[in-house]
CSV table of C-alpha atoms in Angstrom, one decimal:
chain,number,residue,atom,x,y,z
A,1,MET,CA,-75.4,49.2,-52.9
A,2,LYS,CA,-75.5,53.1,-53.8
A,3,GLU,CA,-73.3,54.1,-51.4
A,4,CYS,CA,-70.8,51.4,-52.9
A,5,GLY,CA,-71.2,53.0,-56.6
A,6,TYR,CA,-73.5,50.8,-57.4
A,7,LEU,CA,-76.5,51.7,-60.1
A,8,SER,CA,-78.9,49.9,-57.8
A,9,HIS,CA,-82.9,49.8,-57.9
A,10,THR,CA,-85.7,47.9,-56.2
A,11,SER,CA,-88.6,47.2,-58.5
A,12,VAL,CA,-91.9,45.1,-57.1
A,13,THR,CA,-95.2,44.9,-58.5
A,14,HIS,CA,-97.8,46.2,-55.5
A,15,PHE,CA,-96.5,47.3,-52.1
A,16,TYR,CA,-98.6,47.0,-48.6
A,17,SER,CA,-100.2,49.5,-46.2
A,18,VAL,CA,-97.6,48.9,-43.9
A,19,ASN,CA,-95.2,50.5,-46.6
A,20,LYS,CA,-94.5,54.1,-48.3
A,21,ARG,CA,-94.3,55.0,-51.7
A,22,SER,CA,-90.5,55.9,-50.5
A,23,ASP,CA,-89.7,52.3,-49.8
A,24,TRP,CA,-89.2,51.7,-53.8
A,25,ASP,CA,-87.7,53.3,-56.7
A,26,PHE,CA,-90.2,51.0,-59.4
A,27,ILE,CA,-93.9,50.3,-58.9
A,28,LEU,CA,-95.0,48.3,-61.8
A,29,SER,CA,-98.5,49.5,-61.9
A,30,GLU,CA,-97.4,53.5,-61.5
A,31,LYS,CA,-94.8,53.3,-64.8
A,32,TYR,CA,-97.1,51.4,-67.3
A,33,SER,CA,-100.4,53.0,-66.5
A,34,PHE,CA,-100.5,54.0,-69.8
A,35,ILE,CA,-100.9,50.9,-70.9
A,36,SER,CA,-102.9,47.7,-70.6
A,37,ARG,CA,-102.0,45.0,-67.4
A,38,PHE,CA,-100.9,42.4,-69.7
A,39,LEU,CA,-98.0,44.1,-71.6
A,40,GLY,CA,-97.4,46.3,-68.8
A,41,PRO,CA,-94.6,43.1,-67.4
A,42,TYR,CA,-93.4,42.3,-70.8
A,43,LEU,CA,-92.4,45.8,-71.6
A,44,ALA,CA,-91.1,45.9,-67.9
A,45,PHE,CA,-88.9,42.9,-67.9
A,46,SER,CA,-87.3,43.9,-71.5
A,47,ALA,CA,-86.6,47.2,-70.3
A,48,SER,CA,-84.7,45.7,-67.0
A,49,LEU,CA,-82.4,43.4,-69.5
A,50,LEU,CA,-81.2,46.6,-71.2
A,51,LYS,CA,-79.9,48.4,-67.6
A,52,TYR,CA,-79.0,46.1,-65.3
A,53,ASP,CA,-76.7,43.1,-64.9
A,54,VAL,CA,-77.6,41.1,-61.9
A,55,PHE,CA,-81.2,40.3,-60.6
A,56,PHE,CA,-82.2,39.7,-57.0
A,57,ILE,CA,-85.6,37.7,-57.3
A,58,SER,CA,-87.8,35.4,-55.5
A,59,PHE,CA,-89.0,32.0,-56.6
A,60,ASN,CA,-92.0,33.7,-57.9
A,61,GLY,CA,-89.8,35.6,-60.9
A,62,TYR,CA,-89.7,39.0,-61.9
A,63,PHE,CA,-92.1,40.8,-63.7
A,64,ILE,CA,-93.6,37.9,-66.2
A,65,GLY,CA,-93.1,35.4,-63.5
A,66,ASN,CA,-97.0,35.3,-63.6
A,67,THR,CA,-97.8,35.3,-67.3
A,68,PRO,CA,-97.2,32.4,-69.9
A,69,MET,CA,-93.7,32.9,-70.6
A,70,ARG,CA,-92.7,32.5,-66.7
A,71,TYR,CA,-90.4,29.5,-67.6
A,72,PHE,CA,-88.5,31.3,-70.3
A,73,GLN,CA,-87.5,33.6,-67.9
A,74,SER,CA,-84.0,31.9,-67.3
A,75,LEU,CA,-83.4,31.5,-71.2
A,76,PHE,CA,-84.3,35.8,-72.0
A,77,PHE,CA,-81.7,36.3,-68.9
A,78,LYS,CA,-79.2,33.8,-69.8
A,79,LEU,CA,-79.4,35.6,-73.9
A,80,ALA,CA,-79.1,38.9,-73.1
A,81,LYS,CA,-75.7,37.5,-70.3
A,82,LYS,CA,-77.5,38.6,-66.8
A,83,LYS,CA,-77.1,36.4,-63.6
A,84,VAL,CA,-79.7,35.9,-61.1
A,85,VAL,CA,-79.9,36.0,-57.4
A,86,VAL,CA,-82.9,34.1,-55.4
A,87,ILE,CA,-83.5,35.2,-52.1
A,88,PRO,CA,-87.2,33.8,-51.5
A,89,PHE,CA,-89.3,35.5,-48.7
A,90,GLY,CA,-91.3,32.5,-47.8
A,91,SER,CA,-95.1,31.8,-49.2
A,92,ASP,CA,-93.1,31.9,-52.9
A,93,GLY,CA,-90.8,28.6,-51.8
A,94,PHE,CA,-93.2,26.9,-49.1
A,95,VAL,CA,-93.5,23.5,-50.8
A,96,TYR,CA,-96.0,22.0,-47.7
A,97,LYS,CA,-95.4,18.6,-48.5
A,98,ASN,CA,-91.2,18.9,-47.9
A,99,ILE,CA,-91.7,20.7,-44.9
A,100,ARG,CA,-89.6,19.1,-41.9
A,101,SER,CA,-91.7,20.7,-39.1
A,102,THR,CA,-95.1,19.4,-38.8
A,103,SER,CA,-96.0,22.1,-36.3
A,104,ILE,CA,-94.6,24.6,-39.0
A,105,LEU,CA,-96.6,23.1,-41.1
A,106,HIS,CA,-100.1,23.7,-39.0
A,107,ALA,CA,-98.9,26.9,-38.6
A,108,LEU,CA,-99.1,27.6,-42.6
A,109,MET,CA,-102.4,26.3,-43.1
A,110,ILE,CA,-103.7,28.2,-40.3
A,111,SER,CA,-102.3,31.4,-42.4
A,112,TYR,CA,-102.2,30.4,-45.6
A,113,PRO,CA,-104.6,27.6,-46.3
A,114,GLN,CA,-104.7,28.1,-49.8
A,115,LEU,CA,-101.4,27.9,-50.5
A,116,SER,CA,-101.6,24.2,-49.9
A,117,ARG,CA,-103.5,23.9,-52.8
A,118,LYS,CA,-100.9,26.0,-55.3
A,119,GLN,CA,-98.1,22.6,-53.7
A,120,LYS,CA,-97.9,22.0,-57.4
A,121,LEU,CA,-97.2,25.0,-59.5
A,122,ILE,CA,-95.1,26.3,-56.4
A,123,SER,CA,-92.7,23.5,-56.4
A,124,LYS,CA,-92.2,23.6,-60.0
A,125,ASP,CA,-90.7,27.6,-59.4
A,126,VAL,CA,-88.7,26.5,-57.0
A,127,GLU,CA,-87.5,23.6,-58.7
A,128,TYR,CA,-87.0,25.8,-61.6
A,129,TRP,CA,-84.9,28.1,-59.9
A,130,ILE,CA,-82.6,26.2,-58.4
A,131,LYS,CA,-81.6,24.6,-61.6
A,132,ASN,CA,-81.4,27.9,-63.4
A,133,ALA,CA,-80.3,30.4,-60.7
A,134,ASP,CA,-77.0,31.9,-60.4
A,135,LEU,CA,-77.1,32.0,-56.8
A,136,VAL,CA,-79.5,31.3,-54.0
A,137,ILE,CA,-79.4,32.6,-50.5
A,138,PRO,CA,-82.3,30.8,-48.9
A,139,GLY,CA,-81.4,31.4,-45.1
A,140,VAL,CA,-83.5,29.0,-42.7
A,141,MET,CA,-85.9,28.2,-45.4
A,142,GLY,CA,-82.7,26.0,-47.0
A,143,PRO,CA,-83.8,22.8,-45.1
A,144,GLU,CA,-87.4,23.0,-46.5
A,145,GLY,CA,-86.5,20.4,-49.1
A,146,LEU,CA,-84.4,23.0,-51.3
A,147,GLY,CA,-81.7,21.4,-52.0
A,148,ARG,CA,-79.6,23.8,-52.3
A,149,TRP,CA,-77.8,26.8,-50.4
A,150,ASP,CA,-74.6,28.8,-52.1
A,151,VAL,CA,-74.5,31.4,-49.0
A,152,LEU,CA,-75.3,30.0,-45.5
A,153,ALA,CA,-76.6,33.0,-43.4
A,154,PRO,CA,-79.5,32.7,-40.9
A,155,SER,CA,-80.8,35.7,-42.7
A,156,SER,CA,-79.8,38.2,-45.4
A,157,LEU,CA,-82.2,40.4,-44.3
A,158,VAL,CA,-80.6,44.0,-42.9
A,159,LEU,CA,-81.9,47.8,-41.4
A,160,ASP,CA,-81.4,51.0,-41.9
A,161,LEU,CA,-79.9,51.4,-38.3
A,162,LYS,CA,-79.7,55.3,-38.3
A,163,LYS,CA,-84.1,54.7,-38.4
A,164,TRP,CA,-84.1,51.7,-35.9
A,165,ILE,CA,-82.6,53.6,-33.0
A,166,PRO,CA,-82.0,51.8,-29.2
A,167,THR,CA,-85.3,51.7,-27.0
A,168,ARG,CA,-85.3,55.0,-24.8
A,169,LYS,CA,-87.5,53.3,-21.7
A,170,ASN,CA,-85.5,53.6,-18.5
A,171,CYS,CA,-85.6,49.2,-18.3
A,172,THR,CA,-86.3,49.2,-14.4
A,173,ALA,CA,-90.3,47.6,-14.4
A,174,ASP,CA,-89.3,44.1,-12.7
A,175,GLY,CA,-93.8,43.3,-12.8
A,176,ILE,CA,-94.5,44.2,-9.2
A,177,ASN,CA,-93.4,47.8,-9.0
A,178,GLU,CA,-94.1,48.7,-12.4
A,179,THR,CA,-95.7,47.3,-15.1
A,180,VAL,CA,-93.4,45.5,-18.1
A,181,VAL,CA,-94.7,46.1,-21.7
A,182,VAL,CA,-94.1,43.0,-24.3
A,183,ALA,CA,-94.7,44.1,-28.0
A,184,HIS,CA,-96.3,41.3,-30.8
A,185,SER,CA,-96.3,42.6,-34.2
A,186,PRO,CA,-98.1,39.6,-36.0
A,187,ASN,CA,-98.9,39.5,-39.5
A,188,HIS,CA,-100.8,36.5,-39.4
A,189,ARG,CA,-101.8,35.1,-36.2
A,190,GLY,CA,-101.8,31.8,-37.3
A,191,ALA,CA,-97.9,31.4,-38.3
A,192,LYS,CA,-96.8,33.9,-35.4
A,193,GLY,CA,-98.6,31.5,-32.1
A,194,THR,CA,-100.0,34.9,-31.1
A,195,GLU,CA,-102.5,32.8,-29.7
A,196,PHE,CA,-100.5,30.8,-27.1
A,197,ILE,CA,-99.0,34.3,-26.5
A,198,LEU,CA,-102.3,35.9,-25.3
A,199,ASP,CA,-102.8,33.5,-23.3
A,200,ALA,CA,-99.5,33.5,-21.9
A,201,ILE,CA,-99.9,37.4,-21.3
A,202,ASP,CA,-103.4,36.3,-19.4
A,203,THR,CA,-101.9,33.8,-16.8
A,204,LEU,CA,-99.1,36.3,-15.9
A,205,LYS,CA,-102.0,38.7,-15.3
A,206,ASN,CA,-103.4,36.2,-13.5
A,207,GLU,CA,-100.6,35.5,-11.5
A,208,GLY,CA,-100.3,39.0,-10.1
A,209,LEU,CA,-97.8,40.4,-12.4
A,210,LYS,CA,-98.4,43.9,-13.9
A,211,ILE,CA,-97.5,43.1,-18.1
A,212,GLU,CA,-99.0,45.1,-20.2
A,213,LEU,CA,-99.4,43.5,-24.2
A,214,LYS,CA,-98.7,45.7,-27.3
A,215,LEU,CA,-100.4,44.3,-30.4
A,216,LEU,CA,-99.4,45.8,-33.1
A,217,GLU,CA,-101.4,44.4,-36.1
A,218,LYS,CA,-101.8,46.4,-39.6
A,219,VAL,CA,-100.2,49.5,-39.2
A,220,SER,CA,-97.3,51.3,-40.5
A,221,ASN,CA,-93.4,50.5,-39.8
A,222,ASP,CA,-93.0,53.8,-38.7
A,223,ILE,CA,-95.8,53.7,-36.1
A,224,VAL,CA,-93.7,50.2,-35.2
A,225,ARG,CA,-90.7,51.9,-34.5
A,226,ASP,CA,-91.6,54.8,-32.5
A,227,VAL,CA,-93.5,52.0,-30.2
A,228,MET,CA,-90.7,49.6,-29.4
A,229,SER,CA,-88.5,52.9,-29.3
A,230,GLN,CA,-90.3,54.3,-26.5
A,231,LYS,CA,-92.8,52.4,-24.9
A,232,VAL,CA,-91.6,48.2,-25.2
A,233,ASP,CA,-89.5,46.4,-22.9
A,234,ILE,CA,-89.8,43.2,-24.2
A,235,LEU,CA,-90.5,41.5,-28.3
A,236,VAL,CA,-92.5,38.6,-28.8
A,237,GLU,CA,-91.5,38.3,-32.7
A,238,GLN,CA,-93.1,34.5,-33.3
A,239,ILE,CA,-93.0,30.7,-31.3
A,240,ILE,CA,-93.6,28.4,-33.7
A,241,PHE,CA,-91.5,28.8,-36.8
A,242,THR,CA,-87.5,28.5,-36.1
A,243,SER,CA,-85.5,31.4,-35.8
A,244,HIS,CA,-86.2,34.6,-37.1
A,245,GLY,CA,-87.6,37.6,-38.9
A,246,LEU,CA,-87.9,41.0,-40.2
A,247,SER,CA,-89.6,41.9,-36.7
A,248,GLY,CA,-87.0,39.9,-35.3
A,249,LEU,CA,-84.5,41.8,-36.4
A,250,GLU,CA,-86.3,45.3,-35.8
A,251,GLY,CA,-86.6,44.4,-32.3
A,252,MET,CA,-82.7,43.7,-31.5
A,253,ALA,CA,-82.3,47.0,-33.4
A,254,SER,CA,-84.2,48.5,-31.0
A,255,GLY,CA,-82.2,47.1,-28.2
A,256,LEU,CA,-85.2,44.8,-26.8
A,257,PRO,CA,-84.9,41.5,-25.3
A,258,THR,CA,-86.4,39.6,-28.5
A,259,ILE,CA,-87.8,36.5,-27.6
A,260,SER,CA,-88.1,33.6,-30.6
A,261,ASN,CA,-88.1,29.8,-31.2
A,262,MET,CA,-85.0,28.5,-32.0
A,263,GLU,CA,-85.5,25.2,-30.8
A,264,ASP,CA,-85.4,22.8,-33.7
A,265,GLU,CA,-81.8,22.0,-34.6
A,266,THR,CA,-82.7,20.4,-38.2
A,267,TYR,CA,-82.7,24.4,-39.0
A,268,THR,CA,-80.4,26.1,-36.8
A,269,LEU,CA,-77.5,23.5,-36.0
A,270,PRO,CA,-75.7,24.3,-40.0
A,271,MET,CA,-76.6,28.2,-39.1
A,272,ARG,CA,-74.6,28.0,-35.6
A,273,ARG,CA,-71.8,25.8,-37.0
A,274,TRP,CA,-70.7,27.2,-40.1
A,275,SER,CA,-72.8,31.0,-39.8
A,276,PHE,CA,-72.9,33.3,-37.3
A,277,LEU,CA,-76.5,32.6,-35.8
A,278,ASN,CA,-74.3,31.1,-32.5
A,279,GLU,CA,-73.7,34.6,-31.6
A,280,CYS,CA,-77.3,35.8,-31.6
A,281,PRO,CA,-79.1,37.0,-28.3
A,282,ILE,CA,-82.4,35.9,-29.5
A,283,VAL,CA,-84.4,34.3,-26.4
A,284,SER,CA,-86.0,31.0,-27.6
A,285,ALA,CA,-89.3,29.9,-26.5
A,286,SER,CA,-92.2,27.3,-28.2
A,287,PRO,CA,-95.8,27.7,-27.1
A,288,GLU,CA,-94.9,25.1,-24.0
A,289,THR,CA,-92.4,27.5,-22.4
A,290,ILE,CA,-93.4,30.9,-23.6
A,291,VAL,CA,-95.1,31.4,-19.7
A,292,ASP,CA,-91.8,30.4,-18.3
A,293,VAL,CA,-89.8,32.6,-20.9
A,294,LEU,CA,-92.1,35.6,-20.2
A,295,ARG,CA,-92.2,35.2,-16.2
A,296,LYS,CA,-88.6,35.4,-16.2
A,297,LEU,CA,-87.8,38.4,-18.3
A,298,VAL,CA,-90.6,40.5,-16.9
A,299,LYS,CA,-88.9,39.5,-13.7
A,300,ARG,CA,-85.5,40.7,-13.9
A,301,PRO,CA,-84.9,43.9,-15.4
A,302,LYS,CA,-81.0,43.9,-15.7
A,303,LEU,CA,-81.4,40.5,-17.5
A,304,ARG,CA,-83.5,42.5,-20.3
A,305,SER,CA,-81.0,45.3,-20.2
A,306,HIS,CA,-78.0,43.3,-20.8
A,307,LEU,CA,-79.5,41.2,-23.7
A,308,GLY,CA,-81.1,44.7,-25.4
A,309,ARG,CA,-77.5,45.5,-25.4
A,310,ALA,CA,-76.3,42.5,-26.9
A,311,SER,CA,-79.4,42.1,-29.1
A,312,ARG,CA,-78.3,46.1,-31.3
A,313,GLU,CA,-74.1,44.6,-31.1
A,314,TYR,CA,-75.7,42.0,-33.1
A,315,VAL,CA,-77.9,43.5,-35.8
A,316,GLU,CA,-74.9,46.4,-35.7
A,317,LYS,CA,-72.4,43.8,-36.9
A,318,TYR,CA,-74.2,41.4,-39.5
A,319,HIS,CA,-77.7,43.2,-40.6
A,320,GLY,CA,-76.7,47.0,-41.0
A,321,PHE,CA,-76.0,48.4,-44.3
A,322,ASP,CA,-72.2,48.0,-43.7
A,323,SER,CA,-72.9,44.1,-43.7
A,324,ALA,CA,-75.6,44.2,-46.5
A,325,GLN,CA,-73.0,45.7,-49.0
A,326,PHE,CA,-70.3,43.2,-47.5
A,327,LEU,CA,-72.1,40.5,-48.0
A,328,PHE,CA,-73.9,41.5,-51.9
A,329,SER,CA,-70.6,42.7,-53.0
A,330,ASN,CA,-68.5,39.6,-52.7
A,331,VAL,CA,-71.4,38.3,-54.0
A,332,LEU,CA,-71.2,40.7,-57.1
A,333,ASP,CA,-68.0,39.7,-57.1
A,334,TYR,CA,-68.4,36.3,-57.5
A,335,LEU,CA,-70.5,36.9,-60.1
């Protein structure tokens, strides 16, 4: 957005080890390290009101979203004549009793059981911002009982395509003459269906296919990027949740055939009918079909090459910086 002439900064309270400090402009704990943890969020919130016009937040709210003033945020924004866009990331918007898919519900309870005890609080935050936000862009989380979406897009995630480059690996292995390398990068195994992916790899190995799994867990984004651009033939993102996340985009940007679950039309049909998901070349698989899907891709290097090129083209069209600038410039103009 800075390239488009906007004053734009990213702010977080903290960040995970897979990221680098340079990924963010402002970190709360650094900026206000000289004062108490109690006062820092209020000072950061107040200073932001003086500097910015539009705030892109999650259902967790902005810096005072964890304080007793959490349900005064919208009032403060409105009094300051600021606009708020909500883009959920996952745990901030999942109210378990509202989730339509029982498989997704169970996968969430495997990986995030503590959130099942916080449904009332999460639901209250969601309802608060559904009512008070100026714009909501939920992606495929929209059908999960939110009751509102103002931009219908499968995902508003974007990548720096100068950093994510197509694979340089020669795509000729067919599991017989050479080993086919499959990558899987789960943040939480239960939510991604990792147990079924591991079983599928073992099944194919027992059939005599030369296949190797690279399990990329708790490693930096830089390492993931290097591995996928040089050593991988197929990415399996996840096979429980419908649609793709950031890892799926990274696989496609790397020119890899990418597998995710795209089977539940409750989530995909509106995105295909009124948005651009129908162009997405992701290969769909579920726990029941992952062995067959992998077997076909392992044995058909030309198909993998075709899917890899289509995947890169899709990401270039819809998930590069220029696409984000188009989307968010229009959002800002509307607001």
